[in-house]
Amino acid sequence: MEISQSAEAPELDLYTIPSYSNWFQWNTIHEIERLSLREFFDGTSVTRTPRIYKEYRDFIITKYRELPPPIDPYSKKRVLNFTDVRKSLVGDVSVLQKVFTFLEKWGLINFEYDSENEGESGNGGEKTAPLKEEVEEEVGKERVRVEEGAPYGVRVVAAPNSLKPVIPMPPLVEGMGQKTGGLRSGSFAGLGSYTDVYGGLLEGKGVECGSCKEMCGSGGSGFYECTKEDRSYIICEKCFKEEKYGENKGADDFKLVDSSSLEAVWSEAEISLLLESVLKHGDDWETVVESIKTKSKRECISKLLQLPFGDLMIGSVRRRESNGDATLVQQGDDTAPTGTQECLKTEDKDHKLNENQQNGDAETEDPPKKKQRSTPSPGASSLLKQVSHICGVVGPHITASAGEAAISALCFENQCPRELFDDDDDDNDDAEAVKESEPSSLNNTEQQSAQPADNSDSVKILSETESKSASPHKNVIPQTLRTRAATATALGAAAAHAKILADQEEREMEQLIATIIESQLKKMHEKGKYLAELKQMMDSQHKQMEEVEESLILERIDLLQRLFNAGLSRSKDLLAEPQPAGTT
Amino acid sequence: MRPHTAWGFSKIPVKFKIPTSDNLVPIRLDIEIDGQKFKDAFTWNPSDPDSEIVMFAKRTVKDLKLPPAFVTQIAQSIQSQLTEFRSYDGQDMYTGERVVPIKLDLRVNHTLIKDHFLWDLNNFESDPEEFARSFCKDMGIEDPEVAPAVAVAIREQLYEIAVQSVASARESRMNKKYHRKVSEHVTSSKSGGLAVDLNKLFGNKASVVRKRKDWDVYEPIVDFLSNEEVDALEAKEEKKARSNSSKLSLLSA
């Protein structure tokens, strides 16, 4: 809030409402409102419903707050009058007036406005302006209102109609700043008070360096955050390079916070929402973003990518660094994402092969649970929860094969010696075979102690997932690998599940199409039949017609014959006459 | 096809009353005797004893220094308007779920008012006087005669609508005796003609906040006229009134 009062935004002022109106909230209708304006809540009319009341109320209050500050510097009051309001609202004027009077009575509008005073100045007009001034001052002395901060009843929400409370908006995003600037100058009715409150915050947030006391984190550069005692201690990049760490702190105590990662401040709720909706909708980012609302698509994707993985990586890197084994983990870090992808690719194939190996599946049913149990860090638990959830969604054999694929991929990527993983690789498709080969490889590792620690770690994971034996080296297994194995498993399993679903869908679609075609064919057939029938009918009619025609001709001939027999007819006579004329 | 029954209660008839909190009768006087004119509009409480009418007339004539011939004229005019109002007493009318547009277009001395708003006929707590008062205050009208005139204008329109509604109620009752089905159709179409479409305005899809471009349409217009303009308008009105009366006399002849 303090930042918003900076010199850049002098026009901002607080909306004051009296303390006795602290029940007011944008998103609900209070009991007082229900009692005072009962007609809206007894359901007697479609013209008076709670929804309409809320719309009236919100509009009137917003309208009042949107009023431009008075031009006259002496009268520091904005006044909304009823006639201004009713022109923009549909409804019975007497009911509207009742709402208006109610809001005025509770000081939600026109609070700073003294009606008597207004009456005087209204009558007096311009002539009494100096007089009014005096009156104003006097009145000002008399009524001193003490308000302890903003009344807690006023809760700032995104818009009067939305039910979501405002989550701190992403600072340092220039685009956002411009947007809200536009909002302020434009005429977005519902957002007026919100932007007034948050506008400054969006523009000027920076982080103060603990060493040089300058604002860092602005202008695209990152800063370092202390990870030890107090997390709020921050130094800028420059100071970090110059090794000005501050008291009792060393280079190891700081973590680089890239300003780009600061872009979005994610709340706990949002993250869980993100994870949930990703679980639900998968790759369909549009839907995911829709359910999160407060974040953009890009932010969601990048957040998901950097979220638990990144955190855990960093955590383990630090631990390893203290052990003096930095290079190895560095490798692992770099290759982590590719490992997952590989796993995704190979998984499908694995799954199909695995279907033939039912007995193997049954034995490897519960690796995900097991992994979850062995997680030491609380940070990883949320991830593993998700993992186990994903694994729970899909079938056990899918999970198992996914786990195997993941582990083999990890072994590859960590450049394990050929002799150890050759047979592992060969038998990768076959769960049973892996299981058989597993004890020998374990033995190998134990014997060849000179081998890199990483290899033995991978194998241990293998052993842990494959057989349920509790390894004595359990606590030595690096968390990085375990987590990665777990996530890879989960992702693989999910992918497999998705594939199965897609296949099912496809089959169903094919079936449906087949049915459609069949029914179409039937329809055509029926039509053909019908047409043939019609043709038959036409034919028979035609025949009848011909017969009739024939009989008519016969009749005519008969008639003519009779006429002829009876002597020369009139028509004959007439016909005979022009004939000679024509011949001559 | 039956907009009222959808809400279930509007078939219950209400006894005739001007749909406001006080049952006041708008009275309009327009009397001319020997070239001297008296025009006024006010409200009257129909439950007051009729003896008050003569008292009021006498008092008015005395205050305004009008010739005594006006007393009887004024008293008669008020009496006849009251009688007409009372003739509707006790009759049924259907008011349920009707929101009617009220249009104001009047001139009081130097103030010209044009306005346009909705009035709920089912709201028996409405108060035109209060509305008119706040209207004048908001618009900065100082002339004390304006507010009563606005209130009377609203009451006159409500009165007219109430009378219509009595008529349609009577009609529907008559029709009902013979053919039930037709009557329903008639009543719905009758009352639907004047009132606004509630479903359209207050339905779930509609917002009760008007579109910005409509704000000007519903904005009240108040003009303060100069003396010359008032004179010109009065002359115009007189001319119009005269031509009307001559037409009437022609028709009656």
Coordinates of N, CA, C and O in Angstrom, one line a residue, chain B residues 42-136:
Chain B
F42 N -53.4 19.9 -8.0 CA -53.0 19.5 -6.6 C -53.6 18.2 -6.3 O -54.3 17.6 -7.1
T43 N -53.3 17.7 -5.1 CA -53.9 16.4 -4.8 C -54.9 16.6 -3.6 O -54.8 17.5 -2.9
W44 N -55.8 15.6 -3.6 CA -56.9 15.7 -2.6 C -57.1 14.4 -1.9 O -57.1 13.4 -2.6
N45 N -57.2 14.4 -0.7 CA -57.5 13.2 0.0 C -58.9 12.8 0.0 O -59.8 13.5 0.5
P46 N -59.3 11.7 -0.7 CA -60.7 11.4 -0.9 C -61.4 11.1 0.4 O -62.7 11.1 0.4
S47 N -60.7 10.8 1.4 CA -61.4 10.5 2.7 C -61.7 11.7 3.5 O -62.4 11.6 4.5
D48 N -61.3 12.9 3.0 CA -61.7 14.1 3.7 C -63.2 14.4 3.5 O -63.7 14.0 2.5
P49 N -63.8 15.0 4.5 CA -65.2 15.3 4.3 C -65.4 16.3 3.2 O -64.6 17.2 3.0
D50 N -66.5 16.2 2.5 CA -66.7 17.0 1.3 C -66.9 18.5 1.6 O -66.8 19.4 0.8
S51 N -67.3 18.7 2.9 CA -67.5 20.1 3.3 C -66.2 20.9 3.1 O -66.2 22.2 2.9
E52 N -65.1 20.3 3.2 CA -63.8 20.9 3.0 C -63.7 21.6 1.6 O -62.9 22.5 1.5
I53 N -64.3 21.0 0.7 CA -64.1 21.5 -0.7 C -64.5 22.9 -0.8 O -63.8 23.7 -1.4
V54 N -65.7 23.3 -0.3 CA -66.2 24.6 -0.4 C -65.2 25.6 0.4 O -64.9 26.6 -0.1
M55 N -64.8 25.1 1.6 CA -63.9 25.9 2.4 C -62.6 26.2 1.6 O -62.2 27.3 1.5
F56 N -62.2 25.1 0.9 CA -60.9 25.3 0.2 C -61.1 26.3 -1.0 O -60.3 27.1 -1.2
A57 N -62.3 26.1 -1.6 CA -62.5 27.0 -2.8 C -62.6 28.5 -2.3 O -62.0 29.4 -2.9
K58 N -63.3 28.7 -1.2 CA -63.4 30.0 -0.7 C -62.0 30.6 -0.4 O -61.7 31.7 -0.7
R59 N -61.3 29.8 0.3 CA -60.0 30.2 0.8 C -59.1 30.6 -0.4 O -58.4 31.6 -0.4
T60 N -59.1 29.7 -1.4 CA -58.3 29.9 -2.6 C -58.6 31.2 -3.3 O -57.8 32.0 -3.6
V61 N -59.9 31.5 -3.4 CA -60.4 32.7 -4.1 C -60.0 33.9 -3.3 O -59.5 34.9 -3.9
K62 N -60.1 33.8 -2.0 CA -59.7 34.9 -1.2 C -58.2 35.2 -1.3 O -57.8 36.3 -1.5
D63 N -57.4 34.1 -1.2 CA -56.0 34.3 -1.2 C -55.5 34.8 -2.6 O -54.6 35.6 -2.6
L64 N -56.1 34.4 -3.6 CA -55.6 34.8 -4.9 C -56.4 36.0 -5.5 O -56.1 36.4 -6.6
K65 N -57.3 36.5 -4.6 CA -58.1 37.7 -5.0 C -58.8 37.5 -6.3 O -58.7 38.3 -7.2
L66 N -59.4 36.4 -6.4 CA -60.2 36.1 -7.6 C -61.7 36.6 -7.4 O -62.1 36.7 -6.3
P67 N -62.4 36.8 -8.5 CA -63.8 37.2 -8.3 C -64.6 36.1 -7.6 O -64.3 34.9 -7.9
P68 N -65.6 36.4 -6.8 CA -66.3 35.4 -6.1 C -67.0 34.3 -6.9 O -67.3 33.2 -6.4
A69 N -67.2 34.6 -8.2 CA -67.9 33.6 -9.0 C -67.0 32.4 -9.1 O -67.6 31.3 -9.4
F70 N -65.8 32.5 -8.9 CA -64.9 31.3 -9.0 C -65.2 30.2 -7.9 O -64.9 29.1 -8.1
V71 N -65.7 30.7 -6.8 CA -65.9 29.8 -5.6 C -66.7 28.5 -6.1 O -66.2 27.4 -5.9
T72 N -67.8 28.8 -6.6 CA -68.7 27.6 -7.0 C -68.1 26.8 -8.1 O -68.1 25.6 -8.1
Q73 N -67.5 27.5 -9.0 CA -66.8 26.8 -10.1 C -65.7 25.8 -9.6 O -65.7 24.6 -10.0
I74 N -64.9 26.4 -8.7 CA -63.8 25.5 -8.2 C -64.4 24.4 -7.4 O -64.0 23.2 -7.6
A75 N -65.3 24.7 -6.6 CA -65.9 23.6 -5.7 C -66.6 22.5 -6.6 O -66.4 21.3 -6.4
Q76 N -67.3 23.0 -7.6 CA -67.9 22.0 -8.5 C -66.9 21.1 -9.2 O -67.1 19.9 -9.3
S77 N -65.9 21.8 -9.7 CA -64.9 21.0 -10.5 C -64.2 19.9 -9.6 O -64.1 18.8 -10.0
I78 N -63.9 20.4 -8.4 CA -63.2 19.4 -7.4 C -64.2 18.3 -7.1 O -63.9 17.1 -7.2
Q79 N -65.5 18.7 -6.8 CA -66.5 17.7 -6.5 C -66.7 16.7 -7.6 O -66.7 15.5 -7.3
S80 N -66.7 17.2 -8.8 CA -67.0 16.2 -9.9 C -65.8 15.3 -10.1 O -66.0 14.1 -10.3
Q81 N -64.6 15.8 -9.9 CA -63.5 14.9 -10.1 C -63.4 13.9 -9.0 O -63.0 12.7 -9.2
L82 N -63.8 14.3 -7.8 CA -63.8 13.4 -6.7 C -64.8 12.3 -6.9 O -64.6 11.1 -6.6
T83 N -66.0 12.7 -7.4 CA -67.1 11.8 -7.6 C -66.6 10.7 -8.6 O -66.9 9.5 -8.4
E84 N -66.0 11.2 -9.6 CA -65.5 10.3 -10.6 C -64.5 9.3 -10.0 O -64.6 8.1 -10.2
F85 N -63.7 9.8 -9.2 CA -62.7 8.9 -8.6 C -63.4 7.9 -7.7 O -63.1 6.7 -7.7
R86 N -64.4 8.4 -6.9 CA -65.1 7.5 -6.0 C -65.9 6.4 -6.7 O -66.2 5.4 -6.2
S87 N -66.2 6.7 -8.0 CA -67.0 5.7 -8.7 C -66.3 4.5 -8.9 O -66.8 3.4 -9.2
Y88 N -65.0 4.5 -8.9 CA -64.2 3.3 -9.1 C -63.9 2.6 -7.7 O -63.4 1.5 -7.7
D89 N -64.3 3.2 -6.7 CA -64.1 2.6 -5.4 C -64.6 1.2 -5.3 O -65.8 1.0 -5.7
G90 N -63.9 0.4 -4.7 CA -64.4 -1.0 -4.4 C -64.4 -1.9 -5.6 O -64.7 -3.0 -5.5
Q91 N -63.9 -1.4 -6.7 CA -63.9 -2.2 -7.9 C -62.5 -2.9 -8.0 O -61.5 -2.5 -7.4
D92 N -62.5 -4.0 -8.7 CA -61.3 -4.8 -8.8 C -60.4 -4.2 -9.9 O -60.9 -3.7 -10.9
M93 N -59.1 -4.4 -9.7 CA -58.2 -4.1 -10.8 C -57.0 -5.1 -10.6 O -56.7 -5.6 -9.6
Y94 N -56.4 -5.3 -11.7 CA -55.2 -6.2 -11.7 C -54.0 -5.3 -11.9 O -53.8 -4.6 -12.8
T95 N -53.2 -5.4 -10.8 CA -52.0 -4.6 -10.9 C -50.7 -5.4 -11.0 O -49.6 -5.0 -11.3
G96 N -50.8 -6.7 -10.6 CA -49.6 -7.5 -10.3 C -48.7 -7.5 -11.5 O -49.0 -7.5 -12.6
E97 N -47.4 -7.4 -11.1 CA -46.3 -7.6 -12.1 C -46.5 -6.6 -13.3 O -46.4 -7.1 -14.4
R98 N -46.7 -5.4 -13.0 CA -46.7 -4.5 -14.1 C -45.8 -3.3 -13.8 O -46.0 -2.6 -12.8
V99 N -44.9 -3.1 -14.7 CA -44.1 -1.9 -14.5 C -44.3 -1.0 -15.8 O -44.3 -1.5 -16.9
V100 N -44.8 0.2 -15.5 CA -45.2 1.0 -16.6 C -44.2 2.2 -16.8 O -43.7 2.7 -15.8
P101 N -44.0 2.6 -18.0 CA -43.1 3.8 -18.2 C -44.0 5.0 -17.9 O -45.1 5.1 -18.3
I102 N -43.4 5.9 -17.1 CA -44.0 7.2 -16.9 C -43.3 8.3 -17.6 O -42.0 8.3 -17.5
K103 N -44.0 9.1 -18.3 CA -43.3 10.1 -19.1 C -43.7 11.5 -18.5 O -44.9 11.7 -18.4
L104 N -42.8 12.3 -18.2 CA -43.1 13.6 -17.8 C -42.7 14.6 -18.9 O -41.7 14.5 -19.5
D105 N -43.7 15.5 -19.1 CA -43.4 16.6 -20.1 C -44.2 17.8 -19.7 O -45.4 17.9 -20.1
L106 N -43.7 18.6 -18.8 CA -44.5 19.7 -18.3 C -43.7 20.9 -18.1 O -42.5 20.9 -18.0
R107 N -44.5 22.0 -18.0 CA -43.8 23.3 -17.8 C -44.5 23.9 -16.5 O -45.7 23.9 -16.4
V108 N -43.6 24.3 -15.6 CA -44.2 25.0 -14.4 C -43.5 26.3 -14.4 O -42.2 26.4 -14.3
N109 N -44.3 27.4 -14.6 CA -43.7 28.7 -14.6 C -42.5 28.8 -15.6 O -42.7 28.6 -16.8
H110 N -41.3 28.9 -15.1 CA -40.2 29.0 -16.0 C -39.4 27.7 -16.1 O -38.3 27.7 -16.7
T111 N -39.9 26.7 -15.6 CA -39.1 25.4 -15.7 C -39.8 24.4 -16.6 O -41.0 24.2 -16.5
L112 N -39.0 23.9 -17.5 CA -39.5 22.9 -18.4 C -38.9 21.6 -18.1 O -37.7 21.4 -17.9
I113 N -39.7 20.5 -17.9 CA -39.2 19.2 -17.5 C -39.6 18.2 -18.5 O -40.8 18.1 -18.8
K114 N -38.6 17.4 -18.9 CA -38.9 16.2 -19.7 C -38.2 15.0 -19.0 O -37.0 15.1 -18.8
D115 N -39.0 14.0 -18.7 CA -38.3 12.9 -18.0 C -39.1 11.6 -18.4 O -40.2 11.6 -19.0
H116 N -38.5 10.5 -18.0 CA -38.9 9.2 -18.5 C -38.4 8.1 -17.6 O -37.2 8.0 -17.4
F117 N -39.3 7.4 -16.9 CA -38.8 6.4 -16.0 C -39.8 5.3 -15.8 O -40.9 5.4 -16.3
L118 N -39.5 4.3 -15.0 CA -40.4 3.2 -14.9 C -41.0 3.2 -13.5 O -40.4 3.7 -12.5
W119 N -42.3 2.8 -13.4 CA -43.0 2.8 -12.2 C -43.7 1.4 -12.0 O -44.3 0.9 -12.9
D120 N -43.5 0.9 -10.8 CA -44.1 -0.4 -10.5 C -45.5 -0.3 -10.0 O -45.7 0.3 -8.9
L121 N -46.4 -0.8 -10.7 CA -47.8 -0.6 -10.3 C -48.1 -1.5 -9.1 O -49.1 -1.3 -8.4
N122 N -47.3 -2.5 -8.8 CA -47.6 -3.4 -7.7 C -47.0 -2.9 -6.4 O -47.1 -3.5 -5.4
N123 N -46.3 -1.8 -6.5 CA -45.6 -1.2 -5.3 C -46.5 -0.2 -4.7 O -46.6 0.9 -5.1
F124 N -47.2 -0.6 -3.6 CA -48.1 0.3 -3.0 C -47.4 1.1 -1.9 O -48.1 1.7 -1.1
E125 N -46.1 1.1 -1.9 CA -45.4 2.0 -1.0 C -44.7 3.1 -1.7 O -44.0 3.9 -1.1
S126 N -44.9 3.2 -3.0 CA -44.2 4.3 -3.7 C -44.8 5.7 -3.3 O -45.9 5.8 -2.8
D127 N -44.0 6.7 -3.5 CA -44.3 8.0 -3.0 C -43.9 9.0 -4.0 O -42.8 9.5 -4.1
P128 N -44.9 9.4 -4.9 CA -44.5 10.4 -6.0 C -44.1 11.7 -5.4 O -43.2 12.3 -6.0
E129 N -44.6 12.1 -4.3 CA -44.2 13.4 -3.7 C -42.8 13.4 -3.3 O -42.0 14.3 -3.6
E130 N -42.4 12.3 -2.7 CA -41.0 12.2 -2.2 C -40.1 12.1 -3.5 O -39.0 12.8 -3.5
F131 N -40.5 11.4 -4.4 CA -39.7 11.3 -5.7 C -39.6 12.7 -6.3 O -38.5 13.1 -6.7
A132 N -40.7 13.4 -6.4 CA -40.6 14.8 -7.0 C -39.7 15.7 -6.2 O -38.9 16.5 -6.8
R133 N -39.8 15.6 -4.9 CA -38.9 16.4 -4.0 C -37.4 16.1 -4.3 O -36.6 17.1 -4.5
S134 N -37.1 14.9 -4.3 CA -35.6 14.5 -4.5 C -35.2 14.9 -6.0 O -34.1 15.3 -6.2
F135 N -36.2 14.8 -6.8 CA -35.9 15.1 -8.2 C -35.5 16.6 -8.3 O -34.5 17.0 -8.9
C136 N -36.3 17.4 -7.7 CA -36.0 18.9 -7.7 C -34.7 19.2 -7.0 O -34.0 20.1 -7.5

